[in-house]
Structures are given as structure tokens and as C-alpha cells.
Tab-separated table of C-alpha atoms and ligand atoms in Angstrom:
chain	number	residue	atom	x	y	z
A	870	UNK	CA	123.493	98.008	136.116
A	871	UNK	CA	122.465	101.145	135.857
A	872	UNK	CA	119.495	102.231	133.972
A	873	UNK	CA	118.631	105.709	133.852
A	874	UNK	CA	114.986	105.526	132.580
A	875	UNK	CA	113.304	108.556	131.684
A	876	UNK	CA	116.410	110.259	132.549
A	877	UNK	CA	114.817	114.276	131.923
A	878	UNK	CA	116.760	115.280	135.197
A	879	UNK	CA	120.429	117.028	135.530
A	880	UNK	CA	121.980	114.321	137.545
A	881	UNK	CA	121.211	111.427	134.957
A	882	UNK	CA	122.813	113.061	132.218
A	883	UNK	CA	125.587	114.022	134.358
A	884	UNK	CA	126.286	110.390	135.315
A	885	UNK	CA	126.010	109.470	131.383
A	886	UNK	CA	128.804	112.051	130.488
A	887	UNK	CA	131.359	111.010	132.700
A	888	UNK	CA	131.779	108.557	130.483
A	889	UNK	CA	133.015	111.062	127.413
A	890	UNK	CA	135.435	112.295	130.542
A	891	UNK	CA	136.713	108.635	131.131
A	892	UNK	CA	137.456	106.965	127.706
A	893	UNK	CA	139.216	107.771	124.732
A	894	UNK	CA	138.211	104.807	122.249
A	895	UNK	CA	134.281	104.679	121.029
A	896	UNK	CA	132.279	102.144	118.796
A	897	UNK	CA	128.783	103.357	117.447
A	898	UNK	CA	126.101	100.894	116.186
A	899	UNK	CA	122.578	100.713	115.584
A	900	UNK	CA	119.875	98.187	114.385
A	901	UNK	CA	119.793	96.084	111.200
A	902	UNK	CA	117.961	97.833	108.089
A	903	UNK	CA	118.860	100.943	109.413
A	904	UNK	CA	116.238	103.978	109.103
A	905	UNK	CA	116.851	107.961	109.305
A	906	UNK	CA	116.805	108.228	113.217
A	907	UNK	CA	119.081	105.311	113.441
A	908	UNK	CA	121.568	106.828	111.121
A	909	UNK	CA	121.170	110.396	112.089
A	910	UNK	CA	121.518	109.525	115.993
A	911	UNK	CA	124.915	107.521	115.308
A	912	UNK	CA	126.421	110.204	112.643
A	913	UNK	CA	125.441	112.991	115.216
A	914	UNK	CA	126.811	111.271	117.975
A	915	UNK	CA	129.977	110.704	115.747
A	916	UNK	CA	130.169	114.795	115.024
A	917	UNK	CA	130.036	115.099	118.636
A	918	UNK	CA	132.604	112.882	120.133
A	919	UNK	CA	135.255	113.560	117.573
A	920	UNK	CA	134.708	117.129	118.370
A	921	UNK	CA	135.809	116.444	121.785
A	922	UNK	CA	138.744	114.905	120.503
A	923	UNK	CA	137.608	111.040	120.762
A	924	UNK	CA	138.560	108.020	118.433
A	925	UNK	CA	135.401	107.044	117.241
A	926	UNK	CA	134.447	103.998	114.590
A	927	UNK	CA	131.286	103.143	113.327
A	928	UNK	CA	129.960	99.371	112.370
A	929	UNK	CA	126.632	98.896	110.802
A	930	UNK	CA	125.344	95.601	109.847
A	931	UNK	CA	123.511	96.656	106.713
A	932	UNK	CA	124.438	99.629	104.268
A	933	UNK	CA	123.108	102.970	104.385
A	934	UNK	CA	120.176	102.946	101.983
A	935	UNK	CA	120.855	105.042	99.072
A	936	UNK	CA	118.490	108.138	100.354
A	937	UNK	CA	120.812	108.657	103.744
A	938	UNK	CA	123.992	109.179	101.221
A	939	UNK	CA	123.647	112.792	101.302
A	940	UNK	CA	124.619	112.725	105.211
A	941	UNK	CA	128.224	113.661	106.055
A	942	UNK	CA	130.223	110.684	106.547
A	943	UNK	CA	127.688	108.168	105.801
A	944	UNK	CA	130.653	106.536	103.628
A	945	UNK	CA	132.853	106.245	106.996
A	946	UNK	CA	130.241	103.740	108.435
A	947	UNK	CA	132.105	100.206	108.498
A	948	UNK	CA	130.432	96.982	107.606
A	949	UNK	CA	130.539	93.766	110.661
A	950	UNK	CA	133.534	92.262	108.863
A	951	UNK	CA	135.681	95.066	109.724
A	952	UNK	CA	135.812	94.597	113.472
A	953	UNK	CA	138.591	92.104	113.439
A	954	UNK	CA	140.168	92.035	116.606
A	955	UNK	CA	139.337	95.626	117.368
A	956	UNK	CA	137.748	96.316	120.980
A	957	UNK	CA	136.466	100.068	121.404
A	958	UNK	CA	136.972	101.143	125.586
A	959	UNK	CA	132.917	101.794	124.984
A	960	UNK	CA	130.437	100.717	122.970
A	961	UNK	CA	127.268	103.032	122.418
A	962	UNK	CA	124.357	100.989	120.759
A	963	UNK	CA	121.655	103.672	119.547
A	964	UNK	CA	118.040	103.285	118.650
A	965	UNK	CA	118.068	99.485	118.694
A	966	UNK	CA	115.667	97.634	121.341
A	967	UNK	CA	117.543	94.497	121.752
A	968	UNK	CA	121.268	94.082	121.459
A	969	UNK	CA	120.642	91.131	119.019
A	970	UNK	CA	119.097	93.896	116.750
A	971	UNK	CA	122.587	95.485	115.854
A	972	UNK	CA	122.778	91.835	113.728
A	973	UNK	CA	124.221	88.331	114.899
A	974	UNK	CA	127.922	88.666	113.591
A	975	UNK	CA	128.490	92.295	115.388
A	976	UNK	CA	126.973	91.223	118.704
A	977	UNK	CA	128.984	88.459	118.802
A	978	UNK	CA	132.445	90.117	117.801
A	979	UNK	CA	131.848	93.733	118.964
A	980	UNK	CA	132.663	93.713	122.549
A	981	UNK	CA	133.572	96.972	124.450
A	982	UNK	CA	136.556	96.693	127.044
A	983	UNK	CA	134.787	98.623	129.606
A	984	UNK	CA	131.281	99.728	129.239
A	985	UNK	CA	128.377	98.715	126.786
A	986	UNK	CA	125.876	101.947	126.634
A	987	UNK	CA	121.983	101.652	125.208
A	988	UNK	CA	120.360	104.862	124.048
A	989	UNK	CA	117.166	104.501	123.014
A	990	UNK	CA	113.471	105.628	122.991
A	991	UNK	CA	111.642	102.328	122.236
A	992	UNK	CA	108.705	101.555	124.508
A	993	UNK	CA	109.936	97.903	124.319
A	994	UNK	CA	113.621	98.683	124.879
A	995	UNK	CA	115.501	96.073	127.216
A	996	UNK	CA	118.297	97.686	129.630
A	997	UNK	CA	120.971	95.252	127.892
A	998	UNK	CA	123.797	98.228	128.560
A	999	UNK	CA	125.941	98.512	131.686
A	1000	UNK	CA	124.363	102.098	131.341
A	1001	UNK	CA	121.083	102.754	129.596
A	1002	UNK	CA	119.570	105.665	128.693
A	1003	UNK	CA	116.421	104.924	127.549
A	1004	UNK	CA	113.620	107.845	127.239
A	1005	UNK	CA	110.108	106.556	125.704
A	1006	UNK	CA	108.995	109.850	125.774
A	1007	UNK	CA	111.263	111.338	123.514
A	1008	UNK	CA	110.234	111.702	119.571
A	1009	UNK	CA	113.495	109.924	118.542
A	1010	UNK	CA	117.051	108.248	119.698
A	1011	UNK	CA	118.417	111.652	117.744
A	1012	UNK	CA	116.179	114.032	120.285
A	1013	UNK	CA	118.052	112.045	123.127
A	1014	UNK	CA	121.360	112.638	121.515
A	1015	UNK	CA	120.619	116.371	121.058
A	1016	UNK	CA	119.883	116.675	124.524
A	1017	UNK	CA	122.968	114.972	125.897
A	1018	UNK	CA	125.085	117.039	123.810
A	1019	UNK	CA	122.897	120.471	125.209
A	1020	UNK	CA	123.777	119.157	128.616
A	1021	UNK	CA	127.455	118.971	127.728
A	1022	UNK	CA	127.110	122.536	126.797
A	1023	UNK	CA	129.173	121.686	123.978
A	1024	UNK	CA	128.374	123.481	120.471
A	1025	UNK	CA	126.424	121.795	117.973
A	1026	UNK	CA	128.470	121.698	114.887
A	1027	UNK	CA	126.711	121.842	111.212
A	1028	UNK	CA	127.304	118.501	110.168
A	1029	UNK	CA	125.696	117.227	113.691
A	1030	UNK	CA	122.739	119.306	113.219
A	1031	UNK	CA	121.957	118.131	109.966
A	1032	UNK	CA	122.198	114.273	110.914
A	1033	UNK	CA	119.831	114.808	114.256
A	1034	UNK	CA	117.578	116.668	111.997
A	1035	UNK	CA	117.382	114.117	109.706
A	1036	UNK	CA	116.500	111.720	112.773
A	1037	UNK	CA	114.230	113.851	113.957
A	1038	UNK	CA	112.207	114.318	111.207
A	1039	UNK	CA	112.355	110.719	110.369
A	1040	UNK	CA	110.908	109.300	113.219
A	1041	UNK	CA	108.174	111.899	113.694
A	1042	UNK	CA	106.845	110.788	109.881
A	1043	UNK	CA	108.256	114.804	109.259
A	1044	UNK	CA	106.444	115.757	112.343
A	1045	UNK	CA	103.230	114.416	112.436
A	1046	UNK	CA	103.240	111.633	114.038
A	1047	UNK	CA	101.687	111.654	117.658
A	1048	UNK	CA	105.309	111.930	119.161
A	1049	UNK	CA	105.892	115.434	117.671
A	1050	UNK	CA	105.357	118.278	120.662
A	1051	UNK	CA	106.245	121.920	120.756
A	1052	UNK	CA	109.750	121.156	122.100
A	1053	UNK	CA	110.217	118.411	118.784
A	1054	UNK	CA	109.519	121.726	116.715
A	1055	UNK	CA	111.919	124.096	119.087
A	1056	UNK	CA	114.918	121.257	118.756
A	1057	UNK	CA	114.194	121.232	114.721
A	1058	UNK	CA	114.042	125.009	114.664
A	1059	UNK	CA	117.708	125.477	116.837
A	1060	UNK	CA	119.089	122.398	114.437
A	1061	UNK	CA	117.832	124.447	111.112
A	1062	UNK	CA	119.571	127.275	112.348
A	1063	UNK	CA	122.899	125.850	113.512
A	1064	UNK	CA	123.319	123.255	110.338
A	1065	UNK	CA	122.275	126.315	107.512
A	1066	UNK	CA	120.525	123.442	105.754
A	1067	UNK	CA	116.813	123.551	103.894
A	1068	UNK	CA	114.535	121.445	105.469
A	1069	UNK	CA	112.846	120.915	102.126
A	1070	UNK	CA	116.480	120.073	100.717
A	1071	UNK	CA	116.663	117.357	103.511
A	1072	UNK	CA	113.044	116.295	102.508
A	1073	UNK	CA	113.878	115.675	99.344
A	1074	UNK	CA	116.759	113.417	99.744
A	1075	UNK	CA	114.966	111.043	102.072
A	1076	UNK	CA	111.894	110.899	100.164
A	1077	UNK	CA	111.802	112.024	96.645
A	1078	UNK	CA	115.008	109.973	95.421
A	1079	UNK	CA	112.180	106.822	95.180
A	1080	UNK	CA	113.585	104.550	92.285
A	1081	UNK	CA	111.077	103.438	89.501
A	1082	UNK	CA	111.117	99.672	90.644
A	1083	UNK	CA	110.047	100.780	93.819
A	1084	UNK	CA	107.079	102.269	92.389
A	1085	UNK	CA	106.265	99.120	90.390
A	1086	UNK	CA	106.551	97.063	93.937
A	1087	UNK	CA	104.504	99.523	95.329
A	1088	UNK	CA	101.594	98.776	92.796
A	1089	UNK	CA	101.822	94.830	93.085
A	1090	UNK	CA	101.670	95.347	97.162
A	1091	UNK	CA	98.693	97.671	97.229
A	1092	UNK	CA	96.735	95.293	95.305
A	1093	UNK	CA	97.074	92.855	97.866
A	1094	UNK	CA	95.259	94.731	100.460
A	1095	UNK	CA	92.693	93.214	102.436
A	1096	UNK	CA	90.347	94.500	104.940
A	1097	UNK	CA	88.770	92.811	107.880
A	1098	UNK	CA	84.405	93.242	107.528
A	1099	UNK	CA	84.334	95.837	110.408
A	1100	UNK	CA	86.913	97.618	108.635
A	1101	UNK	CA	89.387	97.692	111.231
A	1102	UNK	CA	92.430	96.109	110.057
A	1103	UNK	CA	94.147	96.171	106.807
A	1104	UNK	CA	97.105	94.233	105.489
A	1105	UNK	CA	98.995	93.773	102.498
A	1106	UNK	CA	101.901	91.816	101.633
A	1107	UNK	CA	105.027	91.408	99.520
A	1108	UNK	CA	106.520	88.106	98.153
A	1109	UNK	CA	109.913	87.183	96.566
A	1110	UNK	CA	108.196	86.274	93.278
A	1111	UNK	CA	107.351	90.435	93.384
A	1112	UNK	CA	110.685	91.003	94.633
A	1113	UNK	CA	111.856	89.441	91.356
A	1114	UNK	CA	109.341	90.500	89.130
A	1115	UNK	CA	109.864	94.192	89.960
A	1116	UNK	CA	113.967	93.608	90.828
A	1117	UNK	CA	113.581	94.930	94.455
A	1118	UNK	CA	114.597	93.754	97.635
A	1119	UNK	CA	112.996	93.530	100.536
A	1120	UNK	CA	113.809	96.977	102.369
A	1121	UNK	CA	111.623	98.526	99.169
A	1122	UNK	CA	108.655	97.819	101.296
A	1123	UNK	CA	109.476	100.393	103.787
A	1124	UNK	CA	106.917	103.110	104.029
A	1125	UNK	CA	104.020	101.025	102.538
A	1126	UNK	CA	102.312	100.320	105.502
A	1127	UNK	CA	101.590	104.059	106.233
A	1128	UNK	CA	99.697	104.446	103.074
A	1129	UNK	CA	97.539	101.081	104.273
A	1130	UNK	CA	97.138	103.203	107.799
A	1131	UNK	CA	95.685	106.208	106.160
A	1132	UNK	CA	92.518	104.498	105.317
A	1133	UNK	CA	89.563	105.443	106.948
A	1134	UNK	CA	88.144	103.800	109.585
A	1135	UNK	CA	91.670	101.596	110.073
A	1136	UNK	CA	92.610	100.982	113.426
A	1137	UNK	CA	95.466	98.460	112.512
A	1138	UNK	CA	97.560	98.198	109.508
A	1139	UNK	CA	100.352	95.669	108.722
A	1140	UNK	CA	102.330	94.975	106.008
A	1141	UNK	CA	103.811	91.408	105.369
A	1142	UNK	CA	107.275	91.008	103.749
A	1143	UNK	CA	108.132	87.132	102.759
A	1144	UNK	CA	111.999	86.951	103.403
A	1145	UNK	CA	114.284	84.526	101.361
A	1146	UNK	CA	114.483	82.232	104.861
A	1147	UNK	CA	110.854	81.694	104.511
A	1148	UNK	CA	110.169	83.632	107.504
A	1149	UNK	CA	108.064	86.782	107.574
A	1150	UNK	CA	109.024	90.511	108.484
A	1151	UNK	CA	105.709	92.435	109.345
A	1152	UNK	CA	105.788	96.212	110.314
A	1153	UNK	CA	102.560	97.308	112.082
A	1154	UNK	CA	100.742	100.610	112.657
A	1155	UNK	CA	97.864	101.899	114.825
A	1156	UNK	CA	95.553	104.853	114.720
A	1157	UNK	CA	96.240	104.799	118.761
A	1158	UNK	CA	93.529	102.260	120.252
A	1159	UNK	CA	95.887	99.438	119.827
A	1160	UNK	CA	99.287	99.507	121.449
A	1161	UNK	CA	100.847	97.387	118.663
A	1162	UNK	CA	104.357	97.449	120.456
A	1163	UNK	CA	102.555	94.724	122.887
A	1164	UNK	CA	100.962	92.955	119.776
A	1165	UNK	CA	104.075	92.935	118.401
A	1166	UNK	CA	106.092	91.742	121.694
A	1167	UNK	CA	103.906	88.448	121.480
A	1168	UNK	CA	105.719	87.512	118.522
A	1169	UNK	CA	109.002	88.563	119.644
A	1170	UNK	CA	109.261	91.813	117.811
A	1171	UNK	CA	108.928	95.300	119.804
A	1172	UNK	CA	108.668	99.346	118.968
A	1173	UNK	CA	106.126	101.736	119.798
A	1174	UNK	CA	102.695	102.155	120.303
A	1175	UNK	CA	101.783	103.252	117.132
A	1176	UNK	CA	104.622	101.546	115.035
A	1177	UNK	CA	105.990	98.178	115.818
A	1178	UNK	CA	107.359	95.516	113.767
A	1179	UNK	CA	108.233	91.767	114.375
A	1180	UNK	CA	109.589	88.662	112.465
A	1181	UNK	CA	107.673	85.473	112.311
A	1182	UNK	CA	108.943	81.925	111.489
A	1183	UNK	CA	105.934	81.164	109.510
A	1184	UNK	CA	105.031	81.499	105.544
A	1185	UNK	CA	103.359	84.760	105.174
A	1186	UNK	CA	99.716	83.914	104.799
A	1187	UNK	CA	100.269	82.328	108.239
A	1188	UNK	CA	101.714	85.186	109.895
A	1189	UNK	CA	98.948	87.703	108.428
A	1190	UNK	CA	96.335	85.294	109.554
A	1191	UNK	CA	98.157	85.223	113.256
A	1192	UNK	CA	98.477	89.102	113.321
A	1193	UNK	CA	95.371	89.889	112.019
A	1194	UNK	CA	93.457	87.318	114.615
A	1195	UNK	CA	95.558	88.847	117.676
A	1196	UNK	CA	95.137	92.609	116.558
A	1197	UNK	CA	91.255	91.426	116.544
A	1198	UNK	CA	92.058	90.442	120.043
A	1199	UNK	CA	93.723	93.962	121.021
A	1200	UNK	CA	90.544	95.762	119.118
A	1201	UNK	CA	88.068	93.888	121.052
A	1202	UNK	CA	88.855	92.102	124.330
A	1203	UNK	CA	85.846	89.890	124.124
A	1204	UNK	CA	86.781	88.186	120.263
A	1205	UNK	CA	87.566	84.939	121.385
A	1206	UNK	CA	84.855	84.708	123.882
A	1207	UNK	CA	82.343	84.636	120.830
A	1208	UNK	CA	83.867	81.348	119.161
A	1209	UNK	CA	86.170	82.595	116.620
B	1805	5GP	P1	109.248	99.585	110.758
B	1805	5GP	O1	107.844	98.955	110.546
B	1805	5GP	O2	109.085	101.022	110.476
B	1805	5GP	O3	110.402	98.482	110.416
B	1805	5GP	O4	109.436	99.551	112.100
B	1805	5GP	C1	108.395	100.270	113.082
B	1805	5GP	C2	108.662	100.280	114.383
B	1805	5GP	O5	109.032	98.832	115.044
B	1805	5GP	C3	110.449	100.833	114.494
B	1805	5GP	O6	110.694	101.501	115.755
B	1805	5GP	C4	111.610	99.663	114.534
B	1805	5GP	O7	112.797	99.589	115.479
B	1805	5GP	C5	110.443	98.391	115.360
B	1805	5GP	N1	110.863	97.074	114.592
B	1805	5GP	C6	110.287	96.975	113.810
B	1805	5GP	N2	110.668	95.403	113.523
B	1805	5GP	C7	110.787	94.849	114.659
B	1805	5GP	C8	111.467	93.756	114.802
B	1805	5GP	O8	111.800	92.569	114.550
B	1805	5GP	N3	111.921	93.800	116.370
B	1805	5GP	C9	111.734	94.841	117.450
B	1805	5GP	N4	112.252	94.838	118.374
B	1805	5GP	N5	111.537	96.162	117.217
B	1805	5GP	C10	111.025	96.229	115.524
B	1806	MN	MN1	113.770	105.699	116.489
């Protein structure tokens, strides 16, 4: 196994790029409930590889959410049932933390003949590939794909620039989260120049196509707000009954947790969603004093220091209680000794 942790030097990228000389058939995949970075990075890599003359297929477990359907080739992404007997020479998994995160069916059926490659920037990323390009300091997986292409000294095409910019924009929270650096802005500027798109157009496509039912759900979810006595932990939840009432599904909850995080004095924000199998999906956010990727890892999840998630096999009230208690322990390590 060859892990290129913190691969920000030339030799590491060189080792990685020999794959593109050796093989012809590539498959790409990303995590379930794909977000802007997941889809942006895999479509960006798709355009790079096809321009190199490679045969490339993309397989995702979940459909492309409507707000990413302005990206070129989004409708070329196939589902898990399309794999059949197809075997790529190389499978590249992007932004996924663990192989299981691409979905059960895909991780059991999509097997590369020669090499499994893992490109990721999560702090909790597992080195599950034969080759692992894991750069936790990168703002996004899209940024890693950008650096890979630049190192190859291959021109970035317009379509690729738009996809990578979308990934970069999404994972930095529109260039405002702590993973935003001067370099992120330089890369974004270059992608805008190459792609010839306007940033406000991308923003409007991703964030301002909100369906009315999602606003109704938002109002239900926000009304469940609970804040601990010390004002440091805020939680909300979404139930199956709310999804039925507002004619939405669990993916409509995306983004709500960021609003909870914005409350003055809150250190840890969490949004719990009741799933159909009675498990609970939780999104966690931190203002910086708590590493929520460690907190999520206690519940078999993962992510980044300030944005993480997990799925807990418990009804949502117990899941919230367990997470609030664990958060309290992270905020104040002496908490348990007080007899709580
Ligand atoms: P979100 O709360 O936006 O769904 O996810 C925030 C971050 O946590 C993302 O980087 C995402 O990849 C990660 N994350 C969310 N849920 C899970 C999970 O169940 N397992 C792992 N390993 N990471 C997760
Ligand atoms: Mn990402």
C-alpha cells in the first residue's frame, strides 16, 4: 500500500500520475448523498481523463441533486445497478473517507482490475486504496484534483474549471470557512478565468433554487431548537412525520445545521434526522474549540474538525442525548467528574 499523506511535493504527484500513463479504462465514484465537492471533483477529474483520451465511467449510489444539474455531464453519471460485469482497470474514489461511503452495492460490485485509488481531504480519511492521495490541509477534494492536473501540466478545460470551482466554493462555504486560504482564492480566480463563468451564476444555481417544501421543512426543524444551559450546544431535529407533512425527504435538511452554528455563543451545533430505518443521521458543526470529526468518530462517523457527521442506530431523541453529552465532554473535559 502506498499512501501519499500530505502529498504536496512533486515526487508524490509524479508517482500518482504514472497511473494515467499505464492504464486506459477508469471508473470514478464518490460518497452517498453527494455534495458540491463530491460531484465537482469527480466531474472535474472526468473531463481531465477524457481529454487525455481515457475511457471513463462514473458510478454513484445516489442521484445528482437538482441544484448540481447545471454542471456539464451530470446526466452521464450512472447508478450502482449499471455496473453489471463491467470492471475498470482503475477505480478512483473521491471525497469518501471510507470505501463503504460509496454505498453498499457499489463497494461490493465495482472492483478494479489493477488499482483502487483514494483521493480525499477528510481528517478522518482511511487509507483504503492501493494508492491514497490524502491531503487533510486541502480545502476540498476538488482542490486536490486541480493540483493533480496542474502537476501533469495539462491544460484545464472550461467544463473542468466550472466543476472544480463548484467543489471549491461548496466545501469552503463560499470562501468563508476556516479552510479558506489565499491559495484557495488564487485557485478560484484561475478557474474563473479559464471557465469563463460568473461566480454569481454558480452561487445562484447551487444555493438559490430552493424548492418551497424545503422552506416549510426548515420552519418545522428550526422550531425544535434546543440550547444547553451554558449556551454552547445547540440542536435541532427533523422527523419522518415532518418530511411527510412538508412533502420532502431527508436530503432537504442539508444546510440547516449551518444556521444553528451561527447562533452567538454556540460552540457545537447538531442537526439530527430520523431515517426510515429508525437510525438517525447527524450533522455536526463546531466553532473551533471542539474537533467534531473526533466526536463523530466515537459514533462510527467522521469528517473534518469543524464539519462532521455520523449515522447512529438509535431513535433520534436518544441519539441527540448521546451526542449532547459527548459534546459536553469535549467542551469541558471535567464534565463527567461533576457527576453528570
Ligand atoms: P454534512 O453534515 O454536511 O452531511 O457532512 C459534513 C462532513 O462530515 C462532510 O465532510 C462529510 O463527508 C462528513 N460526514 C457526514 N456524515 C458522515 C458519516 O456518516 N461518516 C463519515 N465518515 N463522514 C461523514
Ligand atoms: Mn469534500
